[in-house]
mmCIF file of C-alpha atoms in Angstrom:
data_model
loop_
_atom_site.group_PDB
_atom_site.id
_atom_site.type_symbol
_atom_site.label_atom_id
_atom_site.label_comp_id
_atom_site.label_asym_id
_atom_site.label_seq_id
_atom_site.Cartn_x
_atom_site.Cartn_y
_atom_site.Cartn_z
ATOM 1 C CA UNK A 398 -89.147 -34.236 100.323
ATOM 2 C CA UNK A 399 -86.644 -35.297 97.888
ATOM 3 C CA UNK A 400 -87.478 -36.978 94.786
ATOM 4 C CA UNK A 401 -85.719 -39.907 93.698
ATOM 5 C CA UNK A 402 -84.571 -40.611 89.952
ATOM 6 C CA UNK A 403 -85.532 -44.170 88.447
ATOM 7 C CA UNK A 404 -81.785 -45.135 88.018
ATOM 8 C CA UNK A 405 -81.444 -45.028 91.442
ATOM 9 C CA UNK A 406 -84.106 -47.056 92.633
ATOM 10 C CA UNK A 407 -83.059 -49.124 90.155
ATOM 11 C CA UNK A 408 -79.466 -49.734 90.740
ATOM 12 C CA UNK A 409 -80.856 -51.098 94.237
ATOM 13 C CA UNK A 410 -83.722 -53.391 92.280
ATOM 14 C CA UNK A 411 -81.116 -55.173 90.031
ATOM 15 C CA UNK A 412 -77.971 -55.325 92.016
ATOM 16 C CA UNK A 413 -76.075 -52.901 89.858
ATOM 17 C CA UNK A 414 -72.657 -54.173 90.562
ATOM 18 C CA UNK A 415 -71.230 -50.729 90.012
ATOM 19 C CA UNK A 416 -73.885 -48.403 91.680
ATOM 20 C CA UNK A 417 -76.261 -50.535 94.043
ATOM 21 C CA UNK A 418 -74.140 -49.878 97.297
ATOM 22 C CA UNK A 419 -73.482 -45.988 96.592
ATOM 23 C CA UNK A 420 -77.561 -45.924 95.738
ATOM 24 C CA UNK A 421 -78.436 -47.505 98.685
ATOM 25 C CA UNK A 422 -76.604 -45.649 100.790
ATOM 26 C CA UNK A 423 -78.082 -42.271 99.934
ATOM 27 C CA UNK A 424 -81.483 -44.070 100.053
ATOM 28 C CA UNK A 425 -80.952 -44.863 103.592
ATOM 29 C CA UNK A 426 -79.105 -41.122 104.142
ATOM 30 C CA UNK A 427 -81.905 -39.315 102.488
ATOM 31 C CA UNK A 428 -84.361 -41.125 104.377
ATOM 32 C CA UNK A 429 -83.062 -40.307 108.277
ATOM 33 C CA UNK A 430 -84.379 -36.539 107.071
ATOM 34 C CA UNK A 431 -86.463 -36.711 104.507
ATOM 35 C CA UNK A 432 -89.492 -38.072 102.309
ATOM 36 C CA UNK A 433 -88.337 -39.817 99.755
ATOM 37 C CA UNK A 434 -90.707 -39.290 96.832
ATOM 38 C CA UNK A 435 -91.363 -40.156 92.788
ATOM 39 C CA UNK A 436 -93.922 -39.388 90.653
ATOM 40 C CA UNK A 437 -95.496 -40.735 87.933
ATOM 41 C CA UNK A 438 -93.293 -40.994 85.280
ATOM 42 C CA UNK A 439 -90.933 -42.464 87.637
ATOM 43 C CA UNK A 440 -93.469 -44.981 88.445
ATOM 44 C CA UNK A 441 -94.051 -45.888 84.719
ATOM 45 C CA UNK A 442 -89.808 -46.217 84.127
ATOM 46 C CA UNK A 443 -89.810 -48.419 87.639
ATOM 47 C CA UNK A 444 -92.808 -50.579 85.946
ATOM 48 C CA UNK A 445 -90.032 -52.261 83.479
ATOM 49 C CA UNK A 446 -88.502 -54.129 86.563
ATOM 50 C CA UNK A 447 -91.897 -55.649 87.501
ATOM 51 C CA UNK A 448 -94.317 -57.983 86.074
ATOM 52 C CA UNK A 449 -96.985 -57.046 87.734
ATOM 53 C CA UNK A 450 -98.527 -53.549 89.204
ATOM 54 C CA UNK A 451 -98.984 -55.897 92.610
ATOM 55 C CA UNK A 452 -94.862 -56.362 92.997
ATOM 56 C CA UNK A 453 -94.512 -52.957 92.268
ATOM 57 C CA UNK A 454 -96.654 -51.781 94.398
ATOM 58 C CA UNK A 455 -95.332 -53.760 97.534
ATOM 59 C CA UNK A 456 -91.858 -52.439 96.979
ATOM 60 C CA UNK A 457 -92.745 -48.992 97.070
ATOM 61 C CA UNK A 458 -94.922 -49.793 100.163
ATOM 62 C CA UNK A 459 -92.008 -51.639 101.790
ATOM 63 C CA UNK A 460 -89.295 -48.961 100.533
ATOM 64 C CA UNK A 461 -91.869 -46.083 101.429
ATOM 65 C CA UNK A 462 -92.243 -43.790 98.408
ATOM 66 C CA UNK A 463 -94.428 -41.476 98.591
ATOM 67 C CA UNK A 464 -96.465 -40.596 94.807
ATOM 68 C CA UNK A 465 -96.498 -36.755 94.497
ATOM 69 C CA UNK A 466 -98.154 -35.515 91.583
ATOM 70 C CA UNK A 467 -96.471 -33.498 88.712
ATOM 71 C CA UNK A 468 -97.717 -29.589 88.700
ATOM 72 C CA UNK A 469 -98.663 -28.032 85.809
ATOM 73 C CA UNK A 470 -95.899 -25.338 86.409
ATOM 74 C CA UNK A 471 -93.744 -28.405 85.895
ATOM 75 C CA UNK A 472 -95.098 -30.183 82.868
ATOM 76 C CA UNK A 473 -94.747 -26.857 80.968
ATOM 77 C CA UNK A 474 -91.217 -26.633 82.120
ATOM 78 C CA UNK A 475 -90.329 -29.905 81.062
ATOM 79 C CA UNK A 476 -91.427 -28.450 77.419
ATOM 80 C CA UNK A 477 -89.776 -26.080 77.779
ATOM 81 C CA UNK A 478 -86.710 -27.396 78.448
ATOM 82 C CA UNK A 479 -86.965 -29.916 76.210
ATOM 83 C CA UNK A 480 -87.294 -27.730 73.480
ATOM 84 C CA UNK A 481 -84.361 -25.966 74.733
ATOM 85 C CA UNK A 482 -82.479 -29.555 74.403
ATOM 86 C CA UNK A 483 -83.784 -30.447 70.981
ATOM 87 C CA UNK A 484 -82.717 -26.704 69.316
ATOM 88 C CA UNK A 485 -79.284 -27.510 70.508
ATOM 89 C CA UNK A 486 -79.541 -30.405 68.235
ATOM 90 C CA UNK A 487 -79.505 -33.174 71.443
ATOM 91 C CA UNK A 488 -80.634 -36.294 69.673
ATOM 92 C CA UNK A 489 -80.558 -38.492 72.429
ATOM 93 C CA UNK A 490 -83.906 -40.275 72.269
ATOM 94 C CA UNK A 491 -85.861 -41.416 75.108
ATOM 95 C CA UNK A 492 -84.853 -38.001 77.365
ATOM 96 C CA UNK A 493 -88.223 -36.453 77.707
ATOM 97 C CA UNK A 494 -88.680 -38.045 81.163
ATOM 98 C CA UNK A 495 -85.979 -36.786 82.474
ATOM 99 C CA UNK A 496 -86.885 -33.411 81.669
ATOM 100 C CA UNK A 497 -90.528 -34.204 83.556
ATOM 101 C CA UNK A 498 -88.580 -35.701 86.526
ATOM 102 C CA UNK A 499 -85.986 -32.645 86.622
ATOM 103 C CA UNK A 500 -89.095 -29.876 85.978
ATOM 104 C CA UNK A 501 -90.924 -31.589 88.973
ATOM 105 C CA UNK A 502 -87.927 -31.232 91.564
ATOM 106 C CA UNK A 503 -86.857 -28.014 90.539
ATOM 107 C CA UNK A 504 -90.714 -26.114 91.075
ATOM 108 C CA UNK A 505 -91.320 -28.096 94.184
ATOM 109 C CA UNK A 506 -88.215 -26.518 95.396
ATOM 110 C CA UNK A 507 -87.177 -29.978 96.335
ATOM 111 C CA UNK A 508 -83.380 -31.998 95.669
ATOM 112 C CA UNK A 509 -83.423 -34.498 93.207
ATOM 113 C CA UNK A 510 -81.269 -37.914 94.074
ATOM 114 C CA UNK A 511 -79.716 -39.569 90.811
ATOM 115 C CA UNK A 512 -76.350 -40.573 89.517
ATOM 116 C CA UNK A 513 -76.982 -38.916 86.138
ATOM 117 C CA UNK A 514 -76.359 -35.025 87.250
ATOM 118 C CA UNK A 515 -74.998 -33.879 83.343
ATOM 119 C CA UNK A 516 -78.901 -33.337 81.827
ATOM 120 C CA UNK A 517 -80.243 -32.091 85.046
ATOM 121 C CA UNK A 518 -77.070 -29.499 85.792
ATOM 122 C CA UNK A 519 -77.383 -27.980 82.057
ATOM 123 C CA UNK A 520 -81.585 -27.428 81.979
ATOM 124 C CA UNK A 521 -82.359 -26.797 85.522
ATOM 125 C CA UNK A 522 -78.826 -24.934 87.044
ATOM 126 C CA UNK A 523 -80.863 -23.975 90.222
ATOM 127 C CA UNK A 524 -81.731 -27.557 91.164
ATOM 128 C CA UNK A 525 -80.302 -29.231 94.368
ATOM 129 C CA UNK A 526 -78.667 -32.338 93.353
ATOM 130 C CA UNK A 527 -77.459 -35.386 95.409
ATOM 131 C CA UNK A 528 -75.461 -37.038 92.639
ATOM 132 C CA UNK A 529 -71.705 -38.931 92.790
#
């Protein structure tokens, strides 16, 4: 399984001009070997790009991600290390998912696709990333 970060999925959605192709191609690398995977705060970021749960729903049908559920091992993680983030004054608002998406990968023992290693690299050192 490998879980996939919103900004890649993304990137693919809207036609990044800088990042579609190099997202696309480690869709299509990660899925010759793998499940490719998000959960559900991945699912609510992905929502923006769709007006309906319908069209979202297709895509991930058509694109074949799986849902895997967050464990609880996880969420308490994620609070963790978001704590962790917020004593060493990071004011960066609007992080918290990451630190659910990054918590989730790194206790399933699973490698996390995204193009934004930096947050993920400092809070969870152990996790496998496939990032530029």
């Amino acid at each position: 399984m490998i879980l996939v970060d919103t900004n890649v999925i993304l990137d693919v959605i809207e036609d990044d001009p800088q990042w579609a192709k190099w997202s696309q191609e480690q869709l299509d690398r990660a899925a010759l070997n793998d499940r490719l995977c998000i959960n559900a705060v991945i699912y609510a970021e992905l929502s923006i790009a769709y007006a309906t749960i319908e069209q979202l729903e297709a895509m991930l049908a058509q694109a074949r991600f799986e849902m895997e559920p967050i464990p609880r091992e996880a969420l308490f993680l994620a609070g963790k290390a978001f704590m962790r983030y917020r004593r060493s004054r990071g004011g960066k608002t609007g992080v918290l998912p990451d630190f659910f998406i990054g918590a989730h990968a790194a206790v399933a023992g699973v490698s996390l696709l995204t193009r934004d290693a930096g947050r993920y690299r400092t809070y969870f050192p152990k996790l496998a990333l496939i990032s530029p």
